[in-house]
Tab-separated table of C-alpha atoms in Angstrom:
chain	number	residue	atom	x	y	z
J	203	MET	CA	13.110	-116.082	-28.561
J	204	ALA	CA	15.352	-117.905	-30.998
J	205	GLY	CA	13.999	-121.236	-29.676
J	206	VAL	CA	10.415	-120.230	-30.582
J	207	GLY	CA	11.500	-119.190	-34.069
J	208	VAL	CA	13.320	-122.483	-34.574
J	209	LYS	CA	10.274	-124.421	-33.375
J	210	ARG	CA	8.047	-122.519	-35.784
J	211	LEU	CA	10.428	-123.190	-38.654
J	212	GLN	CA	10.491	-126.845	-37.722
J	213	ALA	CA	6.703	-126.960	-37.713
J	214	MET	CA	6.662	-125.328	-41.153
J	215	VAL	CA	9.143	-127.850	-42.506
J	216	TRP	CA	7.060	-130.715	-41.092
J	217	PHE	CA	3.980	-129.224	-42.708
J	218	ALA	CA	5.791	-128.839	-46.017
J	219	LEU	CA	6.943	-132.455	-45.823
J	220	LEU	CA	3.387	-133.588	-45.099
J	221	VAL	CA	2.026	-131.586	-48.028
J	222	LEU	CA	4.710	-132.890	-50.367
J	223	THR	CA	4.120	-136.465	-49.225
J	224	VAL	CA	0.424	-136.068	-49.902
J	225	CYS	CA	1.170	-134.561	-53.299
J	226	ALA	CA	3.574	-137.366	-54.113
J	227	ALA	CA	0.925	-139.874	-53.103
J	228	GLY	CA	-1.403	-138.113	-55.488
J	229	ALA	CA	1.142	-138.444	-58.308
J	230	HIS	CA	0.434	-142.212	-58.587
J	231	GLY	CA	3.520	-143.261	-60.559
J	232	LEU	CA	2.210	-145.690	-63.150
J	233	TYR	CA	-0.158	-144.490	-65.854
J	234	PHE	CA	-1.647	-145.705	-69.121
J	235	HIS	CA	-3.915	-144.367	-71.836
J	236	ILE	CA	-7.410	-145.537	-72.615
J	237	GLY	CA	-9.941	-144.557	-75.204
J	238	GLU	CA	-13.408	-143.158	-74.636
J	239	THR	CA	-15.601	-146.036	-73.681
J	240	GLU	CA	-12.763	-148.526	-73.532
J	241	LYS	CA	-12.792	-150.796	-70.524
J	242	ARG	CA	-9.575	-151.819	-68.843
J	243	CYS	CA	-9.640	-154.802	-66.526
J	244	PHE	CA	-7.078	-155.937	-64.019
J	245	ILE	CA	-7.065	-159.248	-62.229
J	246	GLU	CA	-6.022	-159.716	-58.636
J	247	GLU	CA	-5.663	-163.244	-57.368
J	248	ILE	CA	-6.055	-162.900	-53.623
J	249	PRO	CA	-6.874	-165.050	-50.583
J	250	ASP	CA	-10.039	-164.318	-48.647
J	251	GLU	CA	-10.421	-161.548	-46.059
J	252	THR	CA	-7.813	-159.468	-47.857
J	253	MET	CA	-8.256	-155.746	-48.281
J	254	VAL	CA	-7.503	-154.127	-51.614
J	255	ILE	CA	-7.143	-150.359	-51.976
J	256	GLY	CA	-7.055	-148.734	-55.391
J	257	ASN	CA	-6.200	-145.114	-56.123
J	258	TYR	CA	-6.613	-143.569	-59.523
J	259	ARG	CA	-6.363	-140.171	-61.122
J	260	THR	CA	-7.461	-139.269	-64.627
J	261	GLN	CA	-6.291	-136.551	-66.968
J	262	MET	CA	-7.949	-135.491	-70.162
J	263	TRP	CA	-6.065	-134.810	-73.366
J	264	ASP	CA	-6.431	-131.265	-74.593
J	265	LYS	CA	-6.498	-131.319	-78.407
J	266	GLN	CA	-5.628	-127.671	-78.885
J	267	LYS	CA	-2.728	-127.432	-76.465
J	268	GLU	CA	-1.677	-131.050	-77.119
J	269	VAL	CA	-1.020	-131.681	-73.459
J	270	PHE	CA	-2.804	-133.491	-70.735
J	271	LEU	CA	-4.759	-131.147	-68.490
J	272	PRO	CA	-3.669	-131.432	-64.832
J	273	SER	CA	-7.161	-132.098	-63.565
J	274	THR	CA	-10.586	-132.054	-65.102
J	275	PRO	CA	-13.714	-131.790	-63.008
J	276	GLY	CA	-16.725	-133.561	-64.383
J	277	LEU	CA	-14.832	-136.602	-65.624
J	278	GLY	CA	-16.242	-139.795	-64.216
J	279	MET	CA	-14.815	-143.259	-63.954
J	280	HIS	CA	-16.915	-146.290	-63.332
J	281	VAL	CA	-15.252	-148.941	-61.195
J	282	GLU	CA	-16.606	-152.465	-61.162
J	283	VAL	CA	-15.173	-155.304	-59.093
J	284	LYS	CA	-16.244	-158.906	-59.613
J	285	ASP	CA	-15.439	-161.810	-57.302
J	286	PRO	CA	-14.264	-165.246	-58.566
J	287	ASP	CA	-17.881	-166.441	-58.917
J	288	GLY	CA	-18.724	-163.532	-61.196
J	289	LYS	CA	-20.757	-161.702	-58.574
J	290	VAL	CA	-20.343	-157.946	-58.530
J	291	VAL	CA	-18.712	-156.814	-55.293
J	292	LEU	CA	-18.375	-153.135	-56.067
J	293	SER	CA	-19.925	-151.111	-58.852
J	294	ARG	CA	-19.634	-147.408	-58.350
J	295	GLN	CA	-19.123	-144.210	-60.182
J	296	TYR	CA	-16.317	-141.998	-58.933
J	297	GLY	CA	-15.045	-138.591	-59.998
J	298	SER	CA	-11.940	-137.846	-61.998
J	299	GLU	CA	-9.864	-138.775	-58.971
J	300	GLY	CA	-10.925	-141.541	-56.669
J	301	ARG	CA	-10.125	-144.243	-54.229
J	302	PHE	CA	-11.932	-147.545	-54.019
J	303	THR	CA	-11.654	-150.263	-51.394
J	304	PHE	CA	-13.020	-153.734	-51.113
J	305	THR	CA	-12.381	-156.814	-49.016
J	306	SER	CA	-12.474	-160.248	-50.574
J	307	HIS	CA	-14.768	-162.841	-49.014
J	308	THR	CA	-13.937	-165.673	-51.397
J	309	PRO	CA	-10.401	-166.589	-52.423
J	310	GLY	CA	-9.558	-166.403	-56.116
J	311	ASP	CA	-9.405	-164.149	-59.150
J	312	HIS	CA	-11.063	-160.803	-58.580
J	313	GLN	CA	-11.538	-158.619	-61.619
J	314	ILE	CA	-11.271	-154.845	-61.303
J	315	CYS	CA	-12.622	-153.020	-64.341
J	316	LEU	CA	-12.403	-149.321	-65.033
J	317	HIS	CA	-14.088	-147.413	-67.778
J	318	SER	CA	-14.925	-143.846	-68.402
J	319	ASN	CA	-18.476	-142.974	-69.202
J	320	SER	CA	-17.818	-139.391	-70.041
J	321	THR	CA	-19.295	-138.340	-73.340
J	322	ARG	CA	-17.590	-134.965	-73.275
J	323	MET	CA	-14.377	-136.647	-74.247
J	324	ALA	CA	-15.451	-137.268	-77.796
J	325	LEU	CA	-16.017	-133.584	-78.281
J	326	PHE	CA	-13.043	-132.033	-76.523
J	327	ALA	CA	-10.419	-134.613	-75.769
J	328	GLY	CA	-9.823	-136.416	-79.007
J	329	GLY	CA	-10.724	-139.609	-77.243
J	330	LYS	CA	-7.678	-140.065	-75.064
J	331	LEU	CA	-7.590	-140.297	-71.330
J	332	ARG	CA	-4.566	-140.756	-69.102
J	333	VAL	CA	-5.250	-142.885	-66.042
J	334	HIS	CA	-2.840	-143.059	-63.116
J	335	LEU	CA	-3.472	-146.230	-61.169
J	336	ASP	CA	-2.172	-147.717	-57.974
J	337	ILE	CA	-3.552	-150.918	-56.468
J	338	GLN	CA	-2.302	-152.087	-53.099
J	339	VAL	CA	-3.176	-155.502	-51.755
J	340	GLY	CA	-3.152	-156.838	-48.201
J	341	GLU	CA	-0.238	-155.716	-46.104
J	342	HIS	CA	0.902	-153.130	-48.678
J	343	ALA	CA	-2.392	-151.340	-48.162
J	344	ASN	CA	-1.541	-150.480	-44.562
J	345	ASN	CA	-0.484	-146.934	-43.864
J	346	TYR	CA	2.050	-147.297	-41.066
J	347	PRO	CA	2.513	-143.651	-40.064
J	348	GLU	CA	-1.262	-143.480	-39.653
J	349	ILE	CA	-1.347	-146.645	-37.548
J	350	ALA	CA	1.500	-145.356	-35.403
J	351	ALA	CA	-0.319	-142.113	-34.773
J	352	LYS	CA	-3.676	-143.767	-34.087
J	353	ASP	CA	-2.451	-146.466	-31.690
J	354	LYS	CA	0.438	-144.381	-30.323
J	355	LEU	CA	3.106	-146.959	-31.026
J	356	THR	CA	6.820	-146.573	-30.595
J	357	GLU	CA	9.116	-147.326	-33.495
J	358	LEU	CA	9.873	-150.835	-32.284
J	359	GLN	CA	6.200	-151.604	-31.715
J	360	LEU	CA	5.447	-150.342	-35.213
J	361	ARG	CA	8.121	-152.575	-36.718
J	362	ALA	CA	6.687	-155.515	-34.793
J	363	ARG	CA	3.233	-154.640	-36.109
J	364	GLN	CA	4.559	-154.574	-39.656
J	365	LEU	CA	6.172	-157.977	-39.204
J	366	LEU	CA	2.930	-159.376	-37.747
J	367	ASP	CA	0.993	-158.058	-40.744
J	368	GLN	CA	3.473	-159.610	-43.138
J	369	VAL	CA	3.310	-162.974	-41.390
J	370	GLU	CA	-0.482	-162.831	-41.444
J	371	GLN	CA	-0.409	-162.212	-45.180
J	372	ILE	CA	1.939	-165.173	-45.647
J	373	GLN	CA	-0.395	-167.388	-43.634
J	374	LYS	CA	-3.407	-166.324	-45.697
J	375	GLU	CA	-1.529	-166.963	-48.911
J	376	GLN	CA	-0.577	-170.443	-47.682
J	377	ASP	CA	-4.185	-171.272	-46.819
J	378	TYR	CA	-5.170	-170.081	-50.250
J	379	GLN	CA	-2.420	-172.247	-51.723
J	380	ARG	CA	-3.879	-175.292	-50.021
J	381	TYR	CA	-7.332	-174.473	-51.394
J	382	ARG	CA	-5.915	-173.997	-54.920
J	383	GLU	CA	-3.986	-177.239	-54.738
J	384	GLU	CA	-7.164	-179.066	-53.768
J	385	ARG	CA	-8.993	-177.600	-56.755
J	386	PHE	CA	-6.113	-178.558	-59.024
J	387	ARG	CA	-6.156	-182.093	-57.647
J	388	LEU	CA	-9.923	-182.403	-58.178
J	389	THR	CA	-9.556	-181.203	-61.753
J	390	SER	CA	-6.754	-183.690	-62.444
J	391	GLU	CA	-8.719	-186.542	-60.905
J	392	SER	CA	-11.771	-185.583	-62.929
J	393	THR	CA	-9.663	-185.620	-66.110
J	394	ASN	CA	-8.292	-189.013	-65.126
J	395	GLN	CA	-11.798	-190.394	-64.587
J	396	ARG	CA	-13.080	-188.930	-67.808
J	397	VAL	CA	-10.217	-190.362	-69.861
J	398	LEU	CA	-10.717	-193.780	-68.281
J	399	TRP	CA	-14.501	-193.991	-68.742
J	400	TRP	CA	-14.549	-192.513	-72.232
J	401	SER	CA	-11.835	-194.941	-73.370
J	402	ILE	CA	-13.794	-197.902	-72.037
J	403	ALA	CA	-17.025	-196.549	-73.544
J	404	GLN	CA	-15.441	-195.966	-76.925
J	405	THR	CA	-13.901	-199.438	-77.014
J	406	VAL	CA	-17.279	-200.977	-76.142
J	407	ILE	CA	-19.033	-198.884	-78.791
J	408	LEU	CA	-16.380	-199.870	-81.334
J	409	ILE	CA	-16.847	-203.577	-80.646
J	410	LEU	CA	-20.651	-203.321	-80.672
J	411	THR	CA	-20.636	-201.337	-83.914
J	412	GLY	CA	-18.307	-203.901	-85.487
J	413	ILE	CA	-20.606	-206.740	-84.464
J	414	TRP	CA	-23.662	-204.869	-85.761
J	415	GLN	CA	-21.911	-204.153	-89.071
J	416	MET	CA	-20.994	-207.786	-89.635
J	417	ARG	CA	-24.451	-209.090	-88.727
J	418	HIS	CA	-26.205	-206.500	-90.865
J	419	LEU	CA	-24.013	-207.181	-93.891
J	420	LYS	CA	-24.316	-210.941	-93.427
J	421	SER	CA	-28.097	-210.733	-93.462
J	422	PHE	CA	-27.898	-208.380	-96.454
J	423	PHE	CA	-25.717	-210.742	-98.456
J	424	GLU	CA	-27.855	-213.739	-97.470
J	425	ALA	CA	-30.882	-211.833	-98.764
J	426	LYS	CA	-28.976	-211.159	-101.971
J	427	LYS	CA	-28.128	-214.851	-102.205
J	428	LEU	CA	-24.415	-214.046	-102.550
J	429	VAL	CA	-23.386	-215.925	-99.427
M	61	MET	CA	10.223	-136.188	-29.440
M	62	GLY	CA	10.636	-132.490	-29.704
M	63	SER	CA	13.700	-130.371	-29.297
M	64	GLU	CA	15.663	-130.442	-26.111
M	65	ALA	CA	18.284	-128.058	-27.355
M	66	PRO	CA	18.205	-125.624	-30.304
M	67	SER	CA	21.161	-127.337	-31.999
M	68	ALA	CA	19.438	-130.737	-31.961
M	69	SER	CA	16.232	-129.308	-33.420
M	70	SER	CA	18.054	-127.454	-36.197
M	71	PHE	CA	19.936	-130.651	-36.985
M	72	GLN	CA	16.596	-132.449	-37.122
M	73	MET	CA	15.304	-129.769	-39.482
M	74	LEU	CA	18.276	-130.141	-41.768
M	75	LEU	CA	17.725	-133.862	-41.881
M	76	LEU	CA	14.049	-133.304	-42.616
M	77	LEU	CA	14.997	-131.050	-45.511
M	78	LEU	CA	17.408	-133.689	-46.716
M	79	LEU	CA	14.605	-136.225	-46.509
M	80	LEU	CA	12.451	-133.905	-48.600
M	81	LEU	CA	15.096	-133.873	-51.293
M	82	LEU	CA	15.610	-137.599	-51.094
M	83	ARG	CA	11.869	-138.209	-51.320
M	84	ALA	CA	12.251	-138.721	-55.025
M	85	GLU	CA	14.114	-141.969	-54.413
M	86	ARG	CA	11.191	-143.603	-52.624
M	87	LEU	CA	10.067	-147.030	-53.597
M	88	ARG	CA	7.154	-147.051	-55.931
M	89	GLY	CA	5.843	-150.406	-56.934
M	90	ALA	CA	3.151	-151.421	-59.345
M	91	GLU	CA	2.106	-155.031	-59.533
M	92	LEU	CA	-0.699	-155.652	-61.974
M	93	THR	CA	-2.276	-158.528	-63.873
M	94	PHE	CA	-4.181	-157.597	-66.984
M	95	GLU	CA	-5.704	-159.225	-70.006
M	96	LEU	CA	-4.066	-158.618	-73.355
M	97	PRO	CA	-6.424	-159.285	-76.283
M	98	ASP	CA	-5.135	-160.804	-79.499
M	99	ASN	CA	-3.435	-158.458	-81.957
M	100	ALA	CA	-3.186	-155.870	-79.217
M	101	LYS	CA	-0.487	-153.949	-77.454
M	102	GLN	CA	-0.729	-152.349	-74.048
M	103	CYS	CA	1.707	-149.815	-72.722
M	104	PHE	CA	2.407	-148.418	-69.290
M	105	HIS	CA	4.339	-145.290	-68.410
M	106	GLU	CA	6.184	-144.351	-65.263
M	107	GLU	CA	8.114	-141.257	-64.327
M	108	VAL	CA	11.538	-142.130	-62.933
M	109	GLU	CA	14.355	-139.937	-61.603
M	110	GLN	CA	17.918	-140.135	-62.790
M	111	GLY	CA	20.334	-142.632	-61.270
M	112	VAL	CA	17.569	-144.780	-59.810
M	113	LYS	CA	17.443	-148.508	-60.255
M	114	PHE	CA	14.172	-149.999	-61.446
M	115	SER	CA	13.213	-153.586	-62.150
M	116	LEU	CA	10.503	-155.119	-64.304
M	117	ASP	CA	9.377	-158.719	-63.779
M	118	TYR	CA	6.724	-160.136	-66.016
M	119	GLN	CA	5.111	-163.504	-66.625
M	120	VAL	CA	2.393	-164.780	-68.909
M	121	ILE	CA	-0.237	-166.640	-66.900
M	122	THR	CA	-2.786	-167.916	-69.424
M	123	GLY	CA	-3.285	-167.984	-73.147
M	124	GLY	CA	-1.883	-169.572	-76.267
M	125	HIS	CA	1.743	-170.598	-75.980
M	126	TYR	CA	2.198	-168.483	-72.854
M	127	ASP	CA	4.483	-166.016	-74.594
M	128	VAL	CA	4.472	-162.278	-75.117
M	129	ASP	CA	6.658	-159.582	-76.678
M	130	CYS	CA	7.965	-156.898	-74.372
M	131	TYR	CA	10.026	-153.765	-74.832
M	132	VAL	CA	11.153	-150.911	-72.578
M	133	GLN	CA	11.879	-147.417	-73.865
M	134	ASP	CA	13.659	-144.569	-72.112
M	135	PRO	CA	12.465	-140.943	-72.304
M	136	LEU	CA	14.719	-140.297	-75.317
M	137	GLY	CA	13.005	-143.032	-77.309
M	138	ASN	CA	15.843	-145.571	-77.169
M	139	VAL	CA	14.756	-149.134	-76.684
M	140	ILE	CA	16.728	-150.374	-73.690
M	141	TYR	CA	15.158	-153.826	-73.567
M	142	ARG	CA	13.377	-155.863	-76.174
M	143	GLU	CA	12.389	-159.518	-76.093
M	144	THR	CA	10.050	-161.482	-78.318
M	145	LYS	CA	7.937	-164.458	-77.342
M	146	LYS	CA	9.137	-164.709	-73.790
M	147	GLN	CA	7.234	-166.590	-71.096
M	148	TYR	CA	8.756	-164.775	-68.167
M	149	ASP	CA	11.708	-162.506	-67.600
M	150	SER	CA	13.243	-160.046	-65.211
M	151	PHE	CA	14.926	-156.812	-66.295
M	152	THR	CA	16.751	-154.289	-64.095
M	153	HIS	CA	18.210	-150.989	-65.211
M	154	ARG	CA	19.828	-147.993	-63.590
M	155	THR	CA	18.416	-144.881	-65.206
M	156	GLU	CA	20.693	-142.356	-66.864
M	157	VAL	CA	17.994	-139.930	-67.884
M	158	LYS	CA	15.174	-138.527	-65.835
M	159	GLY	CA	11.778	-138.786	-67.453
M	160	VAL	CA	8.923	-141.021	-68.406
M	161	TYR	CA	9.867	-144.619	-69.092
M	162	LEU	CA	7.575	-146.727	-71.219
M	163	PHE	CA	7.135	-150.486	-71.194
M	164	CYS	CA	4.814	-152.312	-73.543
M	165	PHE	CA	3.494	-155.816	-73.885
M	166	SER	CA	2.512	-156.919	-77.346
M	167	ASN	CA	0.354	-159.827	-78.461
M	168	GLU	CA	0.334	-158.710	-82.093
M	169	PHE	CA	1.826	-161.969	-83.346
M	170	SER	CA	-1.158	-163.957	-82.147
M	171	THR	CA	-4.366	-164.093	-84.120
M	172	PHE	CA	-6.814	-165.634	-81.709
M	173	SER	CA	-5.390	-166.236	-78.266
M	174	HIS	CA	-5.724	-163.515	-75.685
M	175	LYS	CA	-3.248	-163.605	-72.866
M	176	THR	CA	-3.181	-162.721	-69.202
M	177	VAL	CA	0.077	-161.016	-68.282
M	178	TYR	CA	1.421	-160.246	-64.804
M	179	PHE	CA	4.080	-157.599	-64.301
M	180	ASP	CA	5.824	-156.115	-61.288
M	181	PHE	CA	7.542	-152.764	-61.763
M	182	GLN	CA	9.622	-151.636	-58.784
M	183	VAL	CA	11.420	-148.292	-58.628
M	184	GLY	CA	13.986	-147.295	-56.045
M	185	ASP	CA	14.573	-148.570	-52.542
M	186	GLU	CA	12.150	-149.133	-49.754
M	187	PRO	CA	11.384	-146.082	-47.626
M	188	PRO	CA	11.635	-146.233	-43.833
M	189	ILE	CA	8.465	-147.220	-42.050
M	190	LEU	CA	7.984	-143.782	-40.492
M	191	PRO	CA	8.813	-140.620	-42.412
M	192	ASP	CA	11.073	-139.280	-39.712
M	193	MET	CA	13.117	-142.446	-39.401
M	194	GLY	CA	15.265	-141.381	-42.303
M	195	ASN	CA	17.029	-138.910	-40.048
M	196	ARG	CA	18.552	-141.415	-37.667
M	197	VAL	CA	21.614	-140.148	-35.955
M	198	THR	CA	22.477	-143.265	-33.980
M	199	ALA	CA	22.944	-146.742	-35.339
M	200	LEU	CA	20.107	-149.268	-35.129
M	201	THR	CA	19.809	-151.262	-31.922
M	202	GLN	CA	20.040	-155.029	-32.066
M	203	MET	CA	16.264	-155.336	-31.821
M	204	GLU	CA	15.748	-152.928	-34.677
M	205	SER	CA	18.306	-154.527	-36.947
M	206	ALA	CA	16.775	-157.927	-36.167
M	207	CYS	CA	13.408	-156.484	-37.199
M	208	VAL	CA	14.893	-155.167	-40.436
M	209	THR	CA	16.443	-158.571	-41.208
M	210	ILE	CA	13.172	-160.359	-40.533
M	211	HIS	CA	11.318	-157.828	-42.674
M	212	GLU	CA	13.648	-158.410	-45.617
M	213	ALA	CA	13.375	-162.183	-45.225
M	214	LEU	CA	9.591	-162.022	-45.122
M	215	LYS	CA	9.582	-159.890	-48.251
M	216	THR	CA	11.566	-162.641	-49.989
M	217	VAL	CA	9.020	-165.193	-48.772
M	218	ILE	CA	6.130	-163.114	-50.096
M	219	ASP	CA	7.904	-162.697	-53.444
M	220	SER	CA	8.477	-166.411	-53.820
M	221	GLN	CA	4.859	-167.064	-52.836
M	222	THR	CA	3.799	-164.750	-55.642
M	223	HIS	CA	5.919	-166.606	-58.172
M	224	TYR	CA	4.642	-169.938	-56.941
M	225	ARG	CA	1.070	-168.687	-57.185
M	226	LEU	CA	1.581	-167.554	-60.788
M	227	ARG	CA	3.106	-170.886	-61.795
M	228	GLU	CA	0.270	-172.730	-60.106
M	229	ALA	CA	-2.312	-170.544	-61.861
M	230	GLN	CA	-0.707	-171.359	-65.177
M	231	ASP	CA	-0.713	-175.114	-64.505
M	232	ARG	CA	-4.239	-175.065	-63.162
M	233	ALA	CA	-5.502	-173.222	-66.263
M	234	ARG	CA	-3.870	-175.850	-68.461
M	235	ALA	CA	-5.364	-178.687	-66.401
M	236	GLU	CA	-8.840	-177.194	-66.590
M	237	ASP	CA	-8.463	-176.736	-70.352
M	238	LEU	CA	-7.397	-180.369	-70.666
M	239	ASN	CA	-10.377	-181.487	-68.597
M	240	SER	CA	-12.922	-179.785	-70.848
M	241	GLN	CA	-11.044	-180.744	-74.010
M	242	VAL	CA	-11.159	-184.429	-73.052
M	243	SER	CA	-14.969	-184.237	-72.884
M	244	TYR	CA	-15.381	-182.436	-76.193
M	245	TRP	CA	-13.003	-184.683	-78.059
M	246	SER	CA	-14.552	-187.861	-76.646
M	247	VAL	CA	-18.061	-186.827	-77.633
M	248	GLY	CA	-16.772	-185.794	-81.053
M	249	GLU	CA	-14.988	-189.089	-81.549
M	250	THR	CA	-18.053	-191.108	-80.568
M	251	ILE	CA	-20.183	-189.226	-83.064
M	252	ALA	CA	-17.523	-189.710	-85.749
M	253	LEU	CA	-17.456	-193.417	-84.926
M	254	PHE	CA	-21.205	-193.794	-85.441
M	255	VAL	CA	-21.167	-191.725	-88.631
M	256	VAL	CA	-18.274	-193.695	-90.142
M	257	SER	CA	-19.703	-197.113	-89.291
M	258	PHE	CA	-23.141	-196.305	-90.695
M	259	SER	CA	-21.632	-194.784	-93.838
M	260	GLN	CA	-19.420	-197.836	-94.399
M	261	VAL	CA	-22.427	-200.150	-94.272
M	262	LEU	CA	-24.487	-197.945	-96.543
M	263	LEU	CA	-21.660	-197.591	-99.053
M	264	LEU	CA	-21.024	-201.314	-99.131
M	265	LYS	CA	-24.705	-201.994	-99.587
M	266	SER	CA	-24.839	-199.518	-102.453
M	267	PHE	CA	-22.109	-201.474	-104.336
M	268	PHE	CA	-24.300	-204.533	-104.413
M	269	THR	CA	-27.592	-202.838	-105.206
M	270	GLU	CA	-28.867	-202.830	-108.818
M	271	LYS	CA	-28.523	-199.517	-110.471
M	272	ARG	CA	-31.821	-197.723	-110.355
M	273	PRO	CA	-32.909	-194.819	-112.564
M	274	LEU	CA	-32.544	-192.525	-109.557
M	275	ASN	CA	-28.848	-192.460	-108.708
M	276	ARG	CA	-28.446	-192.853	-104.988
M	277	ALA	CA	-25.038	-191.484	-104.304
M	278	VAL	CA	-23.889	-192.172	-100.792
M	279	HIS	CA	-20.941	-190.208	-99.527
M	280	SER	CA	-19.182	-191.347	-96.406
């Protein structure tokens, strides 16, 4: 009898922990303020085939009460993600609370832009919006308790999985480093070439212009009968 | 898993409750790179508990002289860290007050260069990989402690890779700037060369030409 009661209490505590964890995840520590139609962009320099997960939550400023409302339905945020070539990877409208995911197919600087397109703000909010944002890249994006439950892994297997993920991320970053270094080297060699050829060209032009000047002036002075 | 004996399960429950209370100390990390326009200031806020250690690393990646002003304010409004025109820095602090901490990056001293700033704000210690691992009763086995050591070492590797990547991005941006600047300046100099040489000839010729009613003024 007592054993059943204890088990029930344990289940309740587990449930409470789960709920609180979910709520804490929804708290999204870091936040900043943006204006009405202001666009905020963040840059993520990532190797290819890397997953990026972004969570955000918005709160509207209540002018009368002078506090931020806990949640406002009807607020929309537009999320736009551009890859290093400027191509749009993701361009979607989400609600006041959302989660966006994308996987990079080219290595480099990806730009994540957020802006609110809500026009209600001008009327009610006094133009201020609080945005909680959390962007997780690569291995940090993995949810290990979920993976453990899905693949039924023991603790040691889960730790090994985490280490494998970390090593994979390091490998990807090193490949990306090699690609960046090659680009850097090409740029430096191009600068070297340009400096060389332009210097030669300018010296040649200088000499030719000098010769032209002298010849032109000589013929001018001969015409003037001064020489 | 599960309870073999009532005492073990109640112990587990107590530890779970303890974990609930300790939840506040979980690691929260924000690592962001954003663009700071000229004459602008951008601020970020984070709610931190009392007695928790947080660290802020920041670095300017592109723009101008690669420097930025930064300050950190505690919930009472005291400025606990302030630096001007820094290229990169690292600041750690153990909080005395619970509340919302504010850190701002300012580019207000610059009139035309917008900057790209990277920052990494870490709060607290890393949580265990599974939520229920915080209630360990026994010590870690050799395998598990080896895993923990490797995990910490790999985190250091990833951190240093991040710093290397930021430095490389900075150098690469400078090299690409130099590359395009070389072209512009060379073309500009060639044009200036032609203009100056033609003007010299014209000016010299004008000295020796009879003065005509129409004054031909040649400016070089």
